[in-house]
CSV table of N, CA and C in Angstrom, one decimal:
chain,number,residue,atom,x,y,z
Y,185,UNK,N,-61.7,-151.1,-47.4
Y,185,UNK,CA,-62.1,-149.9,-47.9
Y,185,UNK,C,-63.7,-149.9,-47.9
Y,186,UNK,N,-64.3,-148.9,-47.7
Y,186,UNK,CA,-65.6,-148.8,-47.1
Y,186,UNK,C,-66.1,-148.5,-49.0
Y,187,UNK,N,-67.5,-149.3,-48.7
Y,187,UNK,CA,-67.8,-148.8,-50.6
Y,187,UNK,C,-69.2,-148.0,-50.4
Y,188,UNK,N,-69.8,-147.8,-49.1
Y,188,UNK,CA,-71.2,-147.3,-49.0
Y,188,UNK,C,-70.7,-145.6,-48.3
Y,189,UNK,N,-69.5,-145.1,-48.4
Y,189,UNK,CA,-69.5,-143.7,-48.4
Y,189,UNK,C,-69.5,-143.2,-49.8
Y,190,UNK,N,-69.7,-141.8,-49.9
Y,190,UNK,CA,-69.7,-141.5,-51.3
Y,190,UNK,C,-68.5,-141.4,-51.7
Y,191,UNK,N,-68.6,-141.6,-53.4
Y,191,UNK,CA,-67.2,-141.0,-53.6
Y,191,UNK,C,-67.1,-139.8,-54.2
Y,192,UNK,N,-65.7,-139.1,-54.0
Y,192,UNK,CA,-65.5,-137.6,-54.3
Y,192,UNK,C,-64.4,-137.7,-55.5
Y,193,UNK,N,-64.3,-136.9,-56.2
Y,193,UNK,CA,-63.0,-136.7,-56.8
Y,193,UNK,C,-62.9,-135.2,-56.8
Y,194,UNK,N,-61.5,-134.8,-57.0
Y,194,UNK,CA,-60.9,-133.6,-56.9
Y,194,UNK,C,-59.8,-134.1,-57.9
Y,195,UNK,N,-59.3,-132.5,-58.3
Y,195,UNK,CA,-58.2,-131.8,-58.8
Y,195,UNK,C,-57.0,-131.1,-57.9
Y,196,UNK,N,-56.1,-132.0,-58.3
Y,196,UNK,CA,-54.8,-131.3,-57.5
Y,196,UNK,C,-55.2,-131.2,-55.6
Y,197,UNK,N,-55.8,-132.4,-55.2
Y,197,UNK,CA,-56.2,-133.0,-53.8
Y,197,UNK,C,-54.6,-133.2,-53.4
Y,198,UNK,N,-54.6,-133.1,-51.8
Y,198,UNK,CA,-53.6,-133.4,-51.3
Y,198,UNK,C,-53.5,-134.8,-51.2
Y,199,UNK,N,-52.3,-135.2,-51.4
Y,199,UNK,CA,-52.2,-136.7,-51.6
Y,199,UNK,C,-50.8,-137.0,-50.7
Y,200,UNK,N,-50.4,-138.4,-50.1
Y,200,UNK,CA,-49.1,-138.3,-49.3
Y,200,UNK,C,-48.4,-139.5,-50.3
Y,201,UNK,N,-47.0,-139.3,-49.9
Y,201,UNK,CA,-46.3,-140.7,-51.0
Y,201,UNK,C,-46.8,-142.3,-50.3
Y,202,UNK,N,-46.8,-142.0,-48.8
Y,202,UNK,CA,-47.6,-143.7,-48.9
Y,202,UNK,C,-49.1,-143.5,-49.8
Y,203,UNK,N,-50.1,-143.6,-49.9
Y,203,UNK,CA,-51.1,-143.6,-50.2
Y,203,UNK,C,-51.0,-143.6,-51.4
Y,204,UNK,N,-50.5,-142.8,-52.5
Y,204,UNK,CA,-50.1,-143.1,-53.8
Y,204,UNK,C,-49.6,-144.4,-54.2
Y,205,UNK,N,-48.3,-144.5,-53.1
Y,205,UNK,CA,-47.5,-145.9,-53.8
Y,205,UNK,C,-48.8,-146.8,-53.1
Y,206,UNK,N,-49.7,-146.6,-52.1
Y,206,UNK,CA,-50.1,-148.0,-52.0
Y,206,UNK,C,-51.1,-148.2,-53.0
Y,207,UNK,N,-51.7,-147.1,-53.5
Y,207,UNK,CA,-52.9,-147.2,-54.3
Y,207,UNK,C,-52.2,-147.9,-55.8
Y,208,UNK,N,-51.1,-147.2,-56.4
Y,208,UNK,CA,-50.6,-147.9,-57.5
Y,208,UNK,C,-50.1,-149.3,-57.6
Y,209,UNK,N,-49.1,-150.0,-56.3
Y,209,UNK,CA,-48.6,-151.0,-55.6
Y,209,UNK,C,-50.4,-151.8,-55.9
Y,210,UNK,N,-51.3,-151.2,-55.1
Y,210,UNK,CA,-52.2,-152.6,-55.6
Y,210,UNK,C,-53.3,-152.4,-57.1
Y,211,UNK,N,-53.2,-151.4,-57.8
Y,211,UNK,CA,-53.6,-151.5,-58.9
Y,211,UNK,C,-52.6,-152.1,-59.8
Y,212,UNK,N,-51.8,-152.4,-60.0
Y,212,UNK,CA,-50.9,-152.9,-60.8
Y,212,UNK,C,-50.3,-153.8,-60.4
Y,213,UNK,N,-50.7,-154.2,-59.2
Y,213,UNK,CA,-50.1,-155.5,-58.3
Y,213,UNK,C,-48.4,-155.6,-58.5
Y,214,UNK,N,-48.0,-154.7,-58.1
Y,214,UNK,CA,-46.5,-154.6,-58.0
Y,214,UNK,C,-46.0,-154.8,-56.3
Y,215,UNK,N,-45.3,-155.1,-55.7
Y,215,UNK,CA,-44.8,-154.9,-54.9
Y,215,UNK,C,-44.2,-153.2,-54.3
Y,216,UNK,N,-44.8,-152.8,-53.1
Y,216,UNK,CA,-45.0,-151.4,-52.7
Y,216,UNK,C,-44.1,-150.7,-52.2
Y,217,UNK,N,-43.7,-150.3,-52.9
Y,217,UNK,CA,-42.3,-149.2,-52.8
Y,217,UNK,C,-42.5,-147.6,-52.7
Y,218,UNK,N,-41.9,-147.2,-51.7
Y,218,UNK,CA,-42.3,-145.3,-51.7
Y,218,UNK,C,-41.4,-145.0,-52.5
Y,219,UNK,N,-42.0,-144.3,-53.1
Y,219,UNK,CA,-41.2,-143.3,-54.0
Y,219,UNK,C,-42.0,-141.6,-53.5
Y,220,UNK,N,-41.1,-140.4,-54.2
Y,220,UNK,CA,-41.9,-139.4,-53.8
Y,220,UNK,C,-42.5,-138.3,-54.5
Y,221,UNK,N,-43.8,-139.4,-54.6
Y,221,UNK,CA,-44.9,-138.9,-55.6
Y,221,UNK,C,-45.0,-137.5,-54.8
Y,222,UNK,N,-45.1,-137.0,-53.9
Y,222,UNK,CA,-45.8,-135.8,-53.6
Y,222,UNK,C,-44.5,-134.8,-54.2
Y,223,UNK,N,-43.5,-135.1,-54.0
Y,223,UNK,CA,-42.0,-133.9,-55.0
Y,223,UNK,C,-42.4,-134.1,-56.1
Y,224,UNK,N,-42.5,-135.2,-56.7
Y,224,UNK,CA,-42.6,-135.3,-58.6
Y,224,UNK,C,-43.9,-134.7,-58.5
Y,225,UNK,N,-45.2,-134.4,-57.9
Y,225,UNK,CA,-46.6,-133.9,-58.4
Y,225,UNK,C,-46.4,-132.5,-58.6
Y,226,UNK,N,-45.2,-132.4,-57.5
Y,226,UNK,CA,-45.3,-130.6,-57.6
Y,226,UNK,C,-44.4,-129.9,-58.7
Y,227,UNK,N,-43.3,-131.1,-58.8
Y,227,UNK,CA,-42.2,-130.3,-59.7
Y,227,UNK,C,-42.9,-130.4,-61.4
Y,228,UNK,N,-43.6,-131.6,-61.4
Y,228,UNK,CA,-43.7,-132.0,-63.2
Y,228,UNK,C,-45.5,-132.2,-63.3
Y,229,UNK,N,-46.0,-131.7,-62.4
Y,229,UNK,CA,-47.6,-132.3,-63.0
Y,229,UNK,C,-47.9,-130.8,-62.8
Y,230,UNK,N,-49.3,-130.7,-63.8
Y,230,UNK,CA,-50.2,-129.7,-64.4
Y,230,UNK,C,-51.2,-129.8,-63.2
Y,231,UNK,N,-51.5,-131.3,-63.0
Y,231,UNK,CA,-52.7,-131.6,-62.0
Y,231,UNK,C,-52.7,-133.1,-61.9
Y,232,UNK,N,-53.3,-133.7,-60.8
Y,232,UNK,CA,-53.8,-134.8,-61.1
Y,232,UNK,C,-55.2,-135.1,-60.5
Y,233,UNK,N,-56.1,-136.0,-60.6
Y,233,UNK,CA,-57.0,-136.1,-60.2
Y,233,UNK,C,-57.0,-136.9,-59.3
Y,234,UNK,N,-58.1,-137.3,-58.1
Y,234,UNK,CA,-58.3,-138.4,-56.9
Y,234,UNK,C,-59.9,-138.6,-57.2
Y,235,UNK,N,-59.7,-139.5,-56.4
Y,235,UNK,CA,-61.3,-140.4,-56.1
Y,235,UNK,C,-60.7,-140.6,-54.8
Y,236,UNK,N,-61.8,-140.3,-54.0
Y,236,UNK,CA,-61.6,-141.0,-52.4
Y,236,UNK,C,-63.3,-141.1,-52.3
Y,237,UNK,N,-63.3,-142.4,-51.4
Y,237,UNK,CA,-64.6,-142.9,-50.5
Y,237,UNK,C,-64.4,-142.7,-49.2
Y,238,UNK,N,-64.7,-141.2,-48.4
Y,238,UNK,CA,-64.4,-141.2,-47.1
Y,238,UNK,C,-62.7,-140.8,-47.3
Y,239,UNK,N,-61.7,-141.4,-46.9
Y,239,UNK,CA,-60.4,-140.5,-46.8
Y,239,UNK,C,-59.6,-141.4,-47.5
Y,240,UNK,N,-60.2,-142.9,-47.7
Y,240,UNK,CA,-59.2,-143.8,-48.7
Y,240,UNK,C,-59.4,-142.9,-50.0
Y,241,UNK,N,-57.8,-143.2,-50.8
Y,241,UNK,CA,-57.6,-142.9,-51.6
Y,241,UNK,C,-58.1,-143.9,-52.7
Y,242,UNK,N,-59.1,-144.2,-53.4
Y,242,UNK,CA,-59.4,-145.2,-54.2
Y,242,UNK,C,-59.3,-145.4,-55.2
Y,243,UNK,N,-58.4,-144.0,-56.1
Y,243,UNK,CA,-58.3,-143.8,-57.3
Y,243,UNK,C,-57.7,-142.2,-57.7
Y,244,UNK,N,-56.7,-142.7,-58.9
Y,244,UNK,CA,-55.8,-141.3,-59.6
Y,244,UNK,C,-55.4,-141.8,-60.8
Y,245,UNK,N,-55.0,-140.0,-61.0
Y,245,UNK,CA,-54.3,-140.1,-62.8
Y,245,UNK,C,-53.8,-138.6,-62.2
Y,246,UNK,N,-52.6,-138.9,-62.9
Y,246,UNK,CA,-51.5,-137.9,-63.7
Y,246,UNK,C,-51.1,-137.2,-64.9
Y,247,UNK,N,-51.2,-135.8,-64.6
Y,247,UNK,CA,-51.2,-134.9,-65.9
Y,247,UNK,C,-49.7,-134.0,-65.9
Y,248,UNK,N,-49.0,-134.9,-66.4
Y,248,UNK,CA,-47.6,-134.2,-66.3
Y,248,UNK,C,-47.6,-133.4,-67.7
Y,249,UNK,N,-46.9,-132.5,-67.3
Y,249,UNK,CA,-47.0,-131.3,-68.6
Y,249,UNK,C,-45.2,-131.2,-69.0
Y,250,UNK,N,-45.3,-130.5,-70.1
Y,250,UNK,CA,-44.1,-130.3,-70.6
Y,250,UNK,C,-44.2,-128.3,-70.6
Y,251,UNK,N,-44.9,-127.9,-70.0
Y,251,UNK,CA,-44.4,-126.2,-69.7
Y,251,UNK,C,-45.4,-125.5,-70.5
Y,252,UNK,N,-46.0,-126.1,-71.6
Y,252,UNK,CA,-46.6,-125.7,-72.7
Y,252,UNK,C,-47.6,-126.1,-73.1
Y,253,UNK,N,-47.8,-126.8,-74.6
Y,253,UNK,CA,-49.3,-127.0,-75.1
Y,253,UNK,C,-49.3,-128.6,-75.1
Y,254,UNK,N,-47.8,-129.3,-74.6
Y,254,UNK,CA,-48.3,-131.1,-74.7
Y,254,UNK,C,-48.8,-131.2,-72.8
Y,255,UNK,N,-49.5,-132.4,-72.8
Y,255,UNK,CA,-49.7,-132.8,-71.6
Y,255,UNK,C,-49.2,-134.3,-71.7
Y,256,UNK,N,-49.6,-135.3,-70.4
Y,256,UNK,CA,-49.5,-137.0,-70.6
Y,256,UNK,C,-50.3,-136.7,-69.6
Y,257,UNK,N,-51.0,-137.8,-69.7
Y,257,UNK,CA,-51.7,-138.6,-68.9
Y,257,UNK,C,-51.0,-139.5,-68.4
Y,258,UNK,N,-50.4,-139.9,-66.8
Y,258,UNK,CA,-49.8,-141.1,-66.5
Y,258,UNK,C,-50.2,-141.7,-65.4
Y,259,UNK,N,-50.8,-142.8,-64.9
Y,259,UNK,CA,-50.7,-143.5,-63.9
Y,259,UNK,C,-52.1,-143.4,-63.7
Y,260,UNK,N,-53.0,-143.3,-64.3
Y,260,UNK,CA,-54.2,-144.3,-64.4
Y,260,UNK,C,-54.3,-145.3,-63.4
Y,261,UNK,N,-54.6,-145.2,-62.3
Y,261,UNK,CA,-54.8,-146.0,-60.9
Y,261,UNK,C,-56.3,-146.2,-60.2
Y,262,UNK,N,-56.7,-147.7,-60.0
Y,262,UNK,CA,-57.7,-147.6,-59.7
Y,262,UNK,C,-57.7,-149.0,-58.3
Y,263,UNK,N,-58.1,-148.7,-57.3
Y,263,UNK,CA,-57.8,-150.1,-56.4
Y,263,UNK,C,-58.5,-150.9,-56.8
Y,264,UNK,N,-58.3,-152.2,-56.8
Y,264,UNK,CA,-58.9,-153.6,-57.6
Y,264,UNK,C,-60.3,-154.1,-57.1
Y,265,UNK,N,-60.7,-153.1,-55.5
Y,265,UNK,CA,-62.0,-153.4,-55.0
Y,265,UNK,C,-62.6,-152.7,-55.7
Y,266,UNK,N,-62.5,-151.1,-56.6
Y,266,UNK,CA,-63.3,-150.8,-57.2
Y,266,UNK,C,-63.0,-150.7,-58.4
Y,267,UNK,N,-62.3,-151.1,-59.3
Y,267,UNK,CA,-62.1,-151.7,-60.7
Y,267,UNK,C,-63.3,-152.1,-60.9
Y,268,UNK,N,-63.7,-151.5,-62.4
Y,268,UNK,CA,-64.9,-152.3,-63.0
Y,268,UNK,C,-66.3,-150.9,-62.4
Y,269,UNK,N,-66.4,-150.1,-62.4
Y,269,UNK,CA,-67.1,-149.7,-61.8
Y,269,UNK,C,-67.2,-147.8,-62.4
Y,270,UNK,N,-66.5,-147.8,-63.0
Y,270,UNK,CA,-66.7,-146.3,-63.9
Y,270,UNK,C,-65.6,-145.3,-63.3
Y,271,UNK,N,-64.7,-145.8,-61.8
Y,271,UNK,CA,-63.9,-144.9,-61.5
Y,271,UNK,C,-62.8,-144.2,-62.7
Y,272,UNK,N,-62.6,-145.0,-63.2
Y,272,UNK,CA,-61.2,-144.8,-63.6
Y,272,UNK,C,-61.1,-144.1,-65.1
Y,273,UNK,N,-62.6,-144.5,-65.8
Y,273,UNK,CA,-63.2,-143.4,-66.9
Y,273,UNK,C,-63.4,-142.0,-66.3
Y,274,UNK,N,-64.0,-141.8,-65.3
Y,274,UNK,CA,-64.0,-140.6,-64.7
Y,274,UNK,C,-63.2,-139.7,-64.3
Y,275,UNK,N,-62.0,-140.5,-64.1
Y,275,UNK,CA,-60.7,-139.8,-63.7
Y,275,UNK,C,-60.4,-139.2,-64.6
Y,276,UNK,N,-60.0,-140.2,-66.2
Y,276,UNK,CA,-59.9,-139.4,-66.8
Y,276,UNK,C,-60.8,-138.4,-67.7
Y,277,UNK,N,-62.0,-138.7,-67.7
Y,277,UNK,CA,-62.8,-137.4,-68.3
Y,277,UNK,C,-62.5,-136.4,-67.6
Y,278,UNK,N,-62.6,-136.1,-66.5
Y,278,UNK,CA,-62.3,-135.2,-65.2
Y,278,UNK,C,-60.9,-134.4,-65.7
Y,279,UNK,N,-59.9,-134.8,-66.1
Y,279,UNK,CA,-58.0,-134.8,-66.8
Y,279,UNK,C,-58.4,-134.4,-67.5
Y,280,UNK,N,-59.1,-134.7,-68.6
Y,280,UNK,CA,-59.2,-134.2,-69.9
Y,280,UNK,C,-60.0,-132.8,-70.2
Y,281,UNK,N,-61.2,-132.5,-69.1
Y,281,UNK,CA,-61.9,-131.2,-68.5
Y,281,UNK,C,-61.1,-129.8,-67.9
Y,282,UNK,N,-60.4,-130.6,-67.1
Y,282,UNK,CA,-59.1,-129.7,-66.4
Y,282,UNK,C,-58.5,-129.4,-67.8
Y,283,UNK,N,-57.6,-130.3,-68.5
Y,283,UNK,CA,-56.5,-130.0,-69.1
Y,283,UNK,C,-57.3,-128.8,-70.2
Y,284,UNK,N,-58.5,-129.2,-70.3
Y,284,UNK,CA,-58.9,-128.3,-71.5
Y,284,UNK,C,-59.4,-126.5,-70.9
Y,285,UNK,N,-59.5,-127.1,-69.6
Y,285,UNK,CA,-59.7,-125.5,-69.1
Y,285,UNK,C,-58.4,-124.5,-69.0
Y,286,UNK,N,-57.1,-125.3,-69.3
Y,286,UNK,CA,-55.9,-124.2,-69.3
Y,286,UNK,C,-55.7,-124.4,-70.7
Y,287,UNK,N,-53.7,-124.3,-70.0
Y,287,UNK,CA,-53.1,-124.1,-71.6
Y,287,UNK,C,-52.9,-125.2,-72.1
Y,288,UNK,N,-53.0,-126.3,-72.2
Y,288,UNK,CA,-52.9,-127.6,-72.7
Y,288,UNK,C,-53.9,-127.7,-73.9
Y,289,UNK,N,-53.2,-127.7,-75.4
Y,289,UNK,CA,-53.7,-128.2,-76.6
Y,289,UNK,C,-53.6,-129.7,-77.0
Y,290,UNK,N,-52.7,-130.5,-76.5
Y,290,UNK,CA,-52.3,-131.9,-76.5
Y,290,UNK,C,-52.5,-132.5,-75.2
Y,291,UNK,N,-53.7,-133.4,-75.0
Y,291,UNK,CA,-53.0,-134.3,-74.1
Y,291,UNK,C,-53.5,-135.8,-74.9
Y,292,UNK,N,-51.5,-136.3,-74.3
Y,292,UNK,CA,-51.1,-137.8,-74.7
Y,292,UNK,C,-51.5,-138.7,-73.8
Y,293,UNK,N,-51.5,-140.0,-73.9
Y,293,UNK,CA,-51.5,-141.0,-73.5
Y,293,UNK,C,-50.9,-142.5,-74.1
Y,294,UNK,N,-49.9,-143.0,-73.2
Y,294,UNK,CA,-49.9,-144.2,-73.9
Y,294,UNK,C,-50.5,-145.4,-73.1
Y,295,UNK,N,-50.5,-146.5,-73.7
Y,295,UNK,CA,-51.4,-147.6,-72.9
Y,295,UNK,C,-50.7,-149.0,-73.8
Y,296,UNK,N,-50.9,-149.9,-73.1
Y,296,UNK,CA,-50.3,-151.2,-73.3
Y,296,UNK,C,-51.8,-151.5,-74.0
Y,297,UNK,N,-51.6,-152.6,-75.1
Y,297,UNK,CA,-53.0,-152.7,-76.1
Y,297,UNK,C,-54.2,-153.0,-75.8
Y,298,UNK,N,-54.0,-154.2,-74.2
Y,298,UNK,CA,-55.0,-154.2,-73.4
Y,298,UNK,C,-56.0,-153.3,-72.9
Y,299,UNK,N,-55.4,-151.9,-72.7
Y,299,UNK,CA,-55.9,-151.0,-72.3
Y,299,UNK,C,-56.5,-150.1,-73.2
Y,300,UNK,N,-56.5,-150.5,-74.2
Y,300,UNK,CA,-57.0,-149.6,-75.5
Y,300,UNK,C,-58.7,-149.4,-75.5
Y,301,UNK,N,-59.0,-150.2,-75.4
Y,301,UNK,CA,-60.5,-150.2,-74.9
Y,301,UNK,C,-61.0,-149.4,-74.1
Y,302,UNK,N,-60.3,-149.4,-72.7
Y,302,UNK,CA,-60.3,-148.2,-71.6
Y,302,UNK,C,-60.6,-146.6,-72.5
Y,303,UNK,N,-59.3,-146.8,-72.8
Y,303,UNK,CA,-58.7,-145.5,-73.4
Y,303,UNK,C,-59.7,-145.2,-74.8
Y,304,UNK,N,-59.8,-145.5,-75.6
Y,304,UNK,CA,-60.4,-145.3,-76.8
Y,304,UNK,C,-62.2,-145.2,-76.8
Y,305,UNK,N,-62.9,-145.7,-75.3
Y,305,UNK,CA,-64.2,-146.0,-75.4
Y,305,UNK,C,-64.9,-144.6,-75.6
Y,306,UNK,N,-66.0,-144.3,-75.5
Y,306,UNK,CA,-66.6,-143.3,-74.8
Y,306,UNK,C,-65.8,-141.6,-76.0
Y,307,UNK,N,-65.0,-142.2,-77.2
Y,307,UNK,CA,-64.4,-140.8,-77.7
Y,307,UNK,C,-63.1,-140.0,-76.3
Y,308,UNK,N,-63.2,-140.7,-75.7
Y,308,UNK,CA,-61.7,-140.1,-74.6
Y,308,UNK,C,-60.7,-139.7,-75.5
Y,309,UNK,N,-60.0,-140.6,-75.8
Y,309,UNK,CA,-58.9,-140.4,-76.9
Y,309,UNK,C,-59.4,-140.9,-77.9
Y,310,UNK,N,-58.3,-140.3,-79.4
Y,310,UNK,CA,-58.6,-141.2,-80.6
Y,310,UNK,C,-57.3,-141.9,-80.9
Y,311,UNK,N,-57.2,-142.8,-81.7
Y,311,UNK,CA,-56.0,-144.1,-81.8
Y,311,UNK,C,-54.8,-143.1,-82.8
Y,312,UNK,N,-53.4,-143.0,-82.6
Y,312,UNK,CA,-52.3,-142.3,-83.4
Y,312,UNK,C,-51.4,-143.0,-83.2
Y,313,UNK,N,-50.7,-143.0,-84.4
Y,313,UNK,CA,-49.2,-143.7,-84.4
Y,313,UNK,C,-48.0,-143.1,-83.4
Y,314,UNK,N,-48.0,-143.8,-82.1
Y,314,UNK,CA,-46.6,-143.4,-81.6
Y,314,UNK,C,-45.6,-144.6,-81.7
Y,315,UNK,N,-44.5,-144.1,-81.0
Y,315,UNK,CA,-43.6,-145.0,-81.0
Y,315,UNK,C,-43.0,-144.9,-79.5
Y,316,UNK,N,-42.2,-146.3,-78.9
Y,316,UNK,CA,-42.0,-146.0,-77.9
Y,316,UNK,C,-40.4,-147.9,-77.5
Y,317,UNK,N,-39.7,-147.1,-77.2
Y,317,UNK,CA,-38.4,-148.0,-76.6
Y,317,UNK,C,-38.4,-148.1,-75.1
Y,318,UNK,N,-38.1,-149.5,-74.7
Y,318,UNK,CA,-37.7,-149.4,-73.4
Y,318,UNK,C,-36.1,-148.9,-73.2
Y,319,UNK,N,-35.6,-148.2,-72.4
Y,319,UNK,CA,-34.6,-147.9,-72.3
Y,319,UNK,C,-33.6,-148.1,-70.5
């Protein structure tokens, strides 16, 4: 991935299901499986954001809505060459700009504790009691 083109981010950018599952597959270092993000973006998301450098996809987040005034924030993705670098705070300031320009009064997020830092820095989110089962 080239790091000396600029990077762009957009709202609700065309995105394909490889490029999604690859970008998440190596931010989370999962093994890469297509799934089909581009059906679920259209049937259950509000918006989501991109980062691309040139036409690599180098970073997203997902703003799945419930119809009304909650949102989520899911899938906070950043590729591991640019990890550490301000992408992925941006993504979501950018989520949180959108969400506030519609009808969205709520947007959630949950995060594993590690990522609280992420999440909480900068006034992004503030810390609330949820609760949450694997099922």
């Amino acid at each position: 991935m080239g790091t000396m083109e600029p990077l762009n981010y957009a709202w609700r950018d065309d995105v394909s299901d490889q490029e999604v599952a690859s970008l998440h597959a190596a931010a989370f270092a999962h093994a890469e499986e297509m799934e089909p993000w581009v059906e679920r973006l259209q049937r259950h998301s509000l918006g989501w954001v991109t980062a691309r450098r040139g036409s690599d996809l180098v970073g997203f987040c997902n703003v799945v809505t419930d119809g009304g005034r909650h949102a989520f924030l899911l899938d906070t993705s950043v590729h591991p060459d640019h990890q550490g670098s301000g992408i992925g705070r941006e993504l979501v300031r950018r989520a949180i700009e959108e969400c506030r320009a519609g009808p969205v009064e709520w947007l959630h997020v949950d995060f594993e504790v590690a990522a609280g830092p992420f999440y909480l820095a900068d006034g992004l989110f503030r810390p609330t009691a949820a609760g949450i089962v694997d099922v």
